[in-house]
Amino acid sequence: MPTRILPAVGDADAVRSITTLLSQLPDAEPVTPVVDSTQLVDTLARLAAESVDELPEVVVVHERIGPVPALELIREVALRFPAVGVILVTSDASPGLFQAAMDYGARGLVALPLSYEELASRVQAVAQWSVGVRRHLGAAAGLDVFTGVGGTVVTVSGAKGGVGATLTAIQLALAAQASGRSAALVDMDLQTGDVASYLDVQFRRSVVDLAAITDISPRVLADAVYRHDTGVALLLAPGEGERGEEVTDRAARQIVSALRSRYEVVVVDCGAQLSGAGAAAVEMADLALLVTTPDVLAVRGAKRTVRMWDRLQIRKAEETTVVVNRFSRGSEIQPPLIQRITGTAVAATAIPANFKELQGAVDAGRIHELDNKGTVKQALWGLAGELGLVKAPEGAVQRGGRLRGDRGAVSFRRRRELGP
C-alpha cells in the first residue's frame, strides 16, 4: 500500500524541491501540497470527517509555514490527528530544536538542504509508526472510532463593546451542554471579561494559570476549570486584568487545543478588543462568529474587524459568520445589507431586541436562568442549533425547518447551508 504524504510548505521554491524528492521515494504517494497552516488543518479535518483511513500517513511541515509557527502547527496536528505522523523540515538541525520538535509531537526531523537518503529513511519510519497506530486503535476498538477531529471550537467576538458577544457565547455553551454535549466556555476577553459576573461565579483560578504550562495534562486542566451548576466547564478571565498579557498567542493555542481534545464543544468569548490570544483562537476556530447590532457604528465596527482579520491573515471574510443581535423588523439596517457591507455570511437566526427579558437575570448574575419561553433565549438556542452545536432532543417534532422540544425552537440548519 503506498504511503500518502501531505506537504505543508508556504515557499514556492521549497514546494518544488520537496515534492520532487517525495515523488521519487519508493511506494510514496505525495498529495497536493497545502500552503499555510489553516489549509493544512482544514484539509485534515475534512479527510478525518470521512474516515480515519482517508488521512495521510505522513505530513511534512516546512519551517517557514504560516501564519501559525511550525512547532505550534505540529502540536495542533498531533493533538487533533494523533494517527498522523509529522516530519519537520528545517535548516536548524541542532539538538535543541530536535528536542523541541519531539516535545511538540513531531515524529521526525529532516535538515535542509534535503537529502534523499535522510528523507526516505524518516518517511519510511514515520509511515510504519502511523500504520501501526491505526492498526492498534482498530484492533482495540473493533471499529474506526478514532477520527482525530476533536471538539468543535467556536469563537464569539464583538464588533464593538456592548453588542452582546458574552451573552451569546454563554447561551451557546449552555445550549450545547443542555442537549447532551460536553461543553466548555473560555473567557478570552482577558482584561474586561464578564463571564464570571454573568454567572455569579467566584473562582480563584483562571486561564492565566495555564499560560506558562508547556504540557497541559487532563489533571492540570481540571484544576483550572470551574464546573458550573449547569454542567458547563468554565475557564475564566483573570481577576486582575493586567495579568491577561501573560496569555500569549502560543499559550492560547495550547489551551484551546487541550480543551478541544476533551470537550465536544468549546466556546471562546474573545470580546471586542483583539489580543494575540484572541487572534490565535479565532484563527484556529471551526466557527468564528462576529456579533453586531443593526446600527451604523456597530456595522462599521464589524467591517473594520473583518478587514483587520483578513490583513493579519487570521480569518477570511467568507469564513466568518456575523450574528445580528437586538434585531427588529423595523430596523433600517437589515441582515442582507450587513452581509453586503461585511462580505461575510450572516446567521439565519437573528436575536431579537428585548432587554426587559434579560435585565433581571443580568443584574442578578443568573443569566443561565433565563425563561425558556423568552424570545431572546429561544433565538440564541436556535442559533446553537443552526450552527450544529446541539443534539436533537428525543421526541422532538420537526416543523417548518425548526425542531420543537421542551426548550423552545431550535434550528438544525448546517452552517454550510447558510446563504444571503
mmCIF file of N, CA and C in Angstrom, residues 38-109:
data_model
loop_
_atom_site.group_PDB
_atom_site.id
_atom_site.type_symbol
_atom_site.label_atom_id
_atom_site.label_comp_id
_atom_site.label_asym_id
_atom_site.label_seq_id
_atom_site.Cartn_x
_atom_site.Cartn_y
_atom_site.Cartn_z
ATOM 1 N N THR A 38 -3.709 27.039 8.119
ATOM 2 C CA THR A 38 -5.168 26.922 8.094
ATOM 3 C C THR A 38 -5.606 25.874 7.085
ATOM 4 N N GLN A 39 -5.001 25.906 5.901
ATOM 5 C CA GLN A 39 -5.363 24.946 4.863
ATOM 6 C C GLN A 39 -5.002 23.529 5.288
ATOM 7 N N LEU A 40 -3.884 23.362 5.988
ATOM 8 C CA LEU A 40 -3.490 22.033 6.437
ATOM 9 C C LEU A 40 -4.510 21.462 7.413
ATOM 10 N N VAL A 41 -4.855 22.228 8.449
ATOM 11 C CA VAL A 41 -5.796 21.727 9.454
ATOM 12 C C VAL A 41 -7.165 21.483 8.835
ATOM 13 N N ASP A 42 -7.618 22.390 7.966
ATOM 14 C CA ASP A 42 -8.914 22.204 7.304
ATOM 15 C C ASP A 42 -8.922 20.945 6.446
ATOM 16 N N THR A 43 -7.828 20.705 5.729
ATOM 17 C CA THR A 43 -7.743 19.517 4.873
ATOM 18 C C THR A 43 -7.791 18.237 5.704
ATOM 19 N N LEU A 44 -7.023 18.200 6.779
ATOM 20 C CA LEU A 44 -7.015 17.012 7.630
ATOM 21 C C LEU A 44 -8.373 16.803 8.292
ATOM 22 N N ALA A 45 -9.019 17.877 8.730
ATOM 23 C CA ALA A 45 -10.331 17.755 9.358
ATOM 24 C C ALA A 45 -11.362 17.209 8.376
ATOM 25 N N ARG A 46 -11.291 17.689 7.131
ATOM 26 C CA ARG A 46 -12.237 17.201 6.112
ATOM 27 C C ARG A 46 -12.028 15.720 5.838
ATOM 28 N N LEU A 47 -10.774 15.311 5.739
ATOM 29 C CA LEU A 47 -10.491 13.899 5.484
ATOM 30 C C LEU A 47 -10.888 13.032 6.674
ATOM 31 N N ALA A 48 -10.604 13.511 7.894
ATOM 32 C CA ALA A 48 -10.936 12.739 9.094
ATOM 33 C C ALA A 48 -12.436 12.588 9.258
ATOM 34 N N ALA A 49 -13.205 13.602 8.810
ATOM 35 C CA ALA A 49 -14.657 13.521 8.913
ATOM 36 C C ALA A 49 -15.211 12.394 8.052
ATOM 37 N N GLU A 50 -14.522 12.091 6.956
ATOM 38 C CA GLU A 50 -14.946 10.984 6.098
ATOM 39 C C GLU A 50 -14.565 9.652 6.738
ATOM 40 N N SER A 51 -13.297 9.515 7.114
ATOM 41 C CA SER A 51 -12.811 8.291 7.772
ATOM 42 C C SER A 51 -11.360 8.500 8.146
ATOM 43 N N VAL A 52 -10.943 7.854 9.227
ATOM 44 C CA VAL A 52 -9.537 7.939 9.613
ATOM 45 C C VAL A 52 -8.642 7.347 8.534
ATOM 46 N N ASP A 53 -9.176 6.414 7.756
ATOM 47 C CA ASP A 53 -8.395 5.795 6.682
ATOM 48 C C ASP A 53 -8.091 6.771 5.550
ATOM 49 N N GLU A 54 -8.833 7.870 5.487
ATOM 50 C CA GLU A 54 -8.601 8.854 4.438
ATOM 51 C C GLU A 54 -7.433 9.779 4.756
ATOM 52 N N LEU A 55 -7.001 9.809 6.016
ATOM 53 C CA LEU A 55 -5.906 10.684 6.409
ATOM 54 C C LEU A 55 -4.577 10.208 5.836
ATOM 55 N N PRO A 56 -3.689 11.132 5.454
ATOM 56 C CA PRO A 56 -2.355 10.715 5.009
ATOM 57 C C PRO A 56 -1.572 10.132 6.179
ATOM 58 N N GLU A 57 -0.672 9.211 5.862
ATOM 59 C CA GLU A 57 0.150 8.642 6.928
ATOM 60 C C GLU A 57 1.183 9.645 7.432
ATOM 61 N N VAL A 58 1.669 10.499 6.524
ATOM 62 C CA VAL A 58 2.759 11.414 6.858
ATOM 63 C C VAL A 58 2.406 12.835 6.415
ATOM 64 N N VAL A 59 2.687 13.800 7.280
ATOM 65 C CA VAL A 59 2.605 15.220 6.928
ATOM 66 C C VAL A 59 4.006 15.811 7.073
ATOM 67 N N VAL A 60 4.468 16.479 6.040
ATOM 68 C CA VAL A 60 5.778 17.117 6.061
ATOM 69 C C VAL A 60 5.575 18.621 6.218
ATOM 70 N N VAL A 61 6.027 19.190 7.332
ATOM 71 C CA VAL A 61 5.830 20.608 7.644
ATOM 72 C C VAL A 61 7.144 21.358 7.462
ATOM 73 N N HIS A 62 7.129 22.362 6.593
ATOM 74 C CA HIS A 62 8.313 23.191 6.377
ATOM 75 C C HIS A 62 8.418 24.237 7.475
ATOM 76 N N GLU A 63 9.630 24.589 7.856
ATOM 77 C CA GLU A 63 9.851 25.531 8.962
ATOM 78 C C GLU A 63 9.252 26.903 8.725
ATOM 79 N N ARG A 64 9.064 27.299 7.451
ATOM 80 C CA ARG A 64 8.553 28.639 7.161
ATOM 81 C C ARG A 64 7.061 28.645 6.857
ATOM 82 N N ILE A 65 6.355 27.627 7.300
ATOM 83 C CA ILE A 65 4.906 27.608 7.132
ATOM 84 C C ILE A 65 4.301 28.726 7.985
ATOM 85 N N GLY A 66 3.152 29.212 7.648
ATOM 86 C CA GLY A 66 2.497 30.275 8.411
ATOM 87 C C GLY A 66 0.996 30.213 8.188
ATOM 88 N N PRO A 67 0.184 31.048 8.829
ATOM 89 C CA PRO A 67 0.609 32.044 9.821
ATOM 90 C C PRO A 67 0.966 31.444 11.190
ATOM 91 N N VAL A 68 0.466 30.238 11.491
ATOM 92 C CA VAL A 68 0.838 29.602 12.753
ATOM 93 C C VAL A 68 2.261 29.070 12.641
ATOM 94 N N PRO A 69 3.138 29.343 13.607
ATOM 95 C CA PRO A 69 4.510 28.835 13.551
ATOM 96 C C PRO A 69 4.554 27.312 13.452
ATOM 97 N N ALA A 70 5.632 26.810 12.863
ATOM 98 C CA ALA A 70 5.728 25.387 12.553
ATOM 99 C C ALA A 70 5.536 24.503 13.787
ATOM 100 N N LEU A 71 6.214 24.826 14.888
ATOM 101 C CA LEU A 71 6.101 23.981 16.079
ATOM 102 C C LEU A 71 4.689 23.998 16.641
ATOM 103 N N GLU A 72 4.051 25.166 16.644
ATOM 104 C CA GLU A 72 2.682 25.256 17.137
ATOM 105 C C GLU A 72 1.742 24.452 16.232
ATOM 106 N N LEU A 73 2.004 24.497 14.935
ATOM 107 C CA LEU A 73 1.186 23.732 13.996
ATOM 108 C C LEU A 73 1.363 22.238 14.223
ATOM 109 N N ILE A 74 2.582 21.815 14.484
ATOM 110 C CA ILE A 74 2.835 20.393 14.762
ATOM 111 C C ILE A 74 2.065 19.946 15.993
ATOM 112 N N ARG A 75 2.066 20.787 17.035
ATOM 113 C CA ARG A 75 1.308 20.435 18.238
ATOM 114 C C ARG A 75 -0.171 20.292 17.920
ATOM 115 N N GLU A 76 -0.705 21.227 17.115
ATOM 116 C CA GLU A 76 -2.118 21.185 16.754
ATOM 117 C C GLU A 76 -2.460 19.896 16.009
ATOM 118 N N VAL A 77 -1.620 19.530 15.040
ATOM 119 C CA VAL A 77 -1.862 18.310 14.275
ATOM 120 C C VAL A 77 -1.747 17.078 15.172
ATOM 121 N N ALA A 78 -0.743 17.058 16.040
ATOM 122 C CA ALA A 78 -0.547 15.912 16.922
ATOM 123 C C ALA A 78 -1.715 15.727 17.879
ATOM 124 N N LEU A 79 -2.305 16.830 18.361
ATOM 125 C CA LEU A 79 -3.426 16.733 19.285
ATOM 126 C C LEU A 79 -4.713 16.331 18.583
ATOM 127 N N ARG A 80 -4.951 16.900 17.409
ATOM 128 C CA ARG A 80 -6.223 16.652 16.730
ATOM 129 C C ARG A 80 -6.216 15.406 15.869
ATOM 130 N N PHE A 81 -5.041 15.021 15.357
ATOM 131 C CA PHE A 81 -4.963 13.875 14.437
ATOM 132 C C PHE A 81 -3.800 12.975 14.870
ATOM 133 N N PRO A 82 -3.919 12.309 16.010
ATOM 134 C CA PRO A 82 -2.782 11.577 16.590
ATOM 135 C C PRO A 82 -2.277 10.412 15.747
ATOM 136 N N ALA A 83 -3.057 9.943 14.792
ATOM 137 C CA ALA A 83 -2.611 8.835 13.959
ATOM 138 C C ALA A 83 -1.839 9.303 12.728
ATOM 139 N N VAL A 84 -1.610 10.612 12.617
ATOM 140 C CA VAL A 84 -0.829 11.169 11.507
ATOM 141 C C VAL A 84 0.567 11.483 12.013
ATOM 142 N N GLY A 85 1.578 10.980 11.326
ATOM 143 C CA GLY A 85 2.955 11.264 11.701
ATOM 144 C C GLY A 85 3.454 12.536 11.039
ATOM 145 N N VAL A 86 4.091 13.407 11.809
ATOM 146 C CA VAL A 86 4.548 14.697 11.290
ATOM 147 C C VAL A 86 6.074 14.749 11.261
ATOM 148 N N ILE A 87 6.613 15.208 10.132
ATOM 149 C CA ILE A 87 8.058 15.415 9.976
ATOM 150 C C ILE A 87 8.305 16.908 9.780
ATOM 151 N N LEU A 88 9.234 17.463 10.538
ATOM 152 C CA LEU A 88 9.608 18.864 10.403
ATOM 153 C C LEU A 88 10.822 18.980 9.493
ATOM 154 N N VAL A 89 10.729 19.845 8.477
ATOM 155 C CA VAL A 89 11.853 20.140 7.592
ATOM 156 C C VAL A 89 12.400 21.500 7.992
ATOM 157 N N THR A 90 13.671 21.553 8.374
ATOM 158 C CA THR A 90 14.229 22.778 8.924
ATOM 159 C C THR A 90 15.704 22.917 8.603
ATOM 160 N N SER A 91 16.162 24.154 8.557
ATOM 161 C CA SER A 91 17.587 24.413 8.341
ATOM 162 C C SER A 91 18.370 24.322 9.648
ATOM 163 N N ASP A 92 17.670 24.285 10.772
ATOM 164 C CA ASP A 92 18.305 24.189 12.083
ATOM 165 C C ASP A 92 18.160 22.773 12.612
ATOM 166 N N ALA A 93 19.227 22.000 12.512
ATOM 167 C CA ALA A 93 19.178 20.604 12.963
ATOM 168 C C ALA A 93 19.862 20.423 14.312
ATOM 169 N N SER A 94 19.847 21.479 15.120
ATOM 170 C CA SER A 94 20.503 21.423 16.423
ATOM 171 C C SER A 94 19.758 20.493 17.368
ATOM 172 N N PRO A 95 20.459 19.940 18.357
ATOM 173 C CA PRO A 95 19.792 19.066 19.343
ATOM 174 C C PRO A 95 18.650 19.777 20.063
ATOM 175 N N GLY A 96 18.794 21.094 20.295
ATOM 176 C CA GLY A 96 17.740 21.824 20.980
ATOM 177 C C GLY A 96 16.445 21.841 20.192
ATOM 178 N N LEU A 97 16.534 22.124 18.888
ATOM 179 C CA LEU A 97 15.334 22.138 18.068
ATOM 180 C C LEU A 97 14.768 20.734 17.905
ATOM 181 N N PHE A 98 15.658 19.753 17.764
ATOM 182 C CA PHE A 98 15.185 18.370 17.646
ATOM 183 C C PHE A 98 14.355 17.992 18.873
ATOM 184 N N GLN A 99 14.845 18.325 20.060
ATOM 185 C CA GLN A 99 14.123 18.007 21.282
ATOM 186 C C GLN A 99 12.801 18.759 21.340
ATOM 187 N N ALA A 100 12.816 20.036 20.930
ATOM 188 C CA ALA A 100 11.587 20.832 20.935
ATOM 189 C C ALA A 100 10.555 20.242 19.977
ATOM 190 N N ALA A 101 11.011 19.831 18.798
ATOM 191 C CA ALA A 101 10.093 19.244 17.822
ATOM 192 C C ALA A 101 9.460 17.969 18.366
ATOM 193 N N MET A 102 10.264 17.137 19.043
ATOM 194 C CA MET A 102 9.719 15.911 19.626
ATOM 195 C C MET A 102 8.718 16.252 20.738
ATOM 196 N N ASP A 103 9.035 17.261 21.534
ATOM 197 C CA ASP A 103 8.128 17.659 22.614
ATOM 198 C C ASP A 103 6.796 18.157 22.068
ATOM 199 N N TYR A 104 6.833 18.786 20.913
ATOM 200 C CA TYR A 104 5.605 19.307 20.316
ATOM 201 C C TYR A 104 4.823 18.239 19.552
ATOM 202 N N GLY A 105 5.384 17.057 19.397
ATOM 203 C CA GLY A 105 4.638 15.963 18.779
ATOM 204 C C GLY A 105 5.133 15.490 17.435
ATOM 205 N N ALA A 106 6.257 16.029 16.938
ATOM 206 C CA ALA A 106 6.803 15.556 15.659
ATOM 207 C C ALA A 106 7.345 14.143 15.822
ATOM 208 N N ARG A 107 7.313 13.396 14.738
ATOM 209 C CA ARG A 107 7.861 12.030 14.741
ATOM 210 C C ARG A 107 9.230 11.972 14.094
ATOM 211 N N GLY A 108 9.672 13.087 13.530
ATOM 212 C CA GLY A 108 10.980 13.102 12.888
ATOM 213 C C GLY A 108 11.354 14.498 12.442
ATOM 214 N N LEU A 109 12.645 14.668 12.152
ATOM 215 C CA LEU A 109 13.165 15.954 11.689
ATOM 216 C C LEU A 109 14.144 15.699 10.555
#
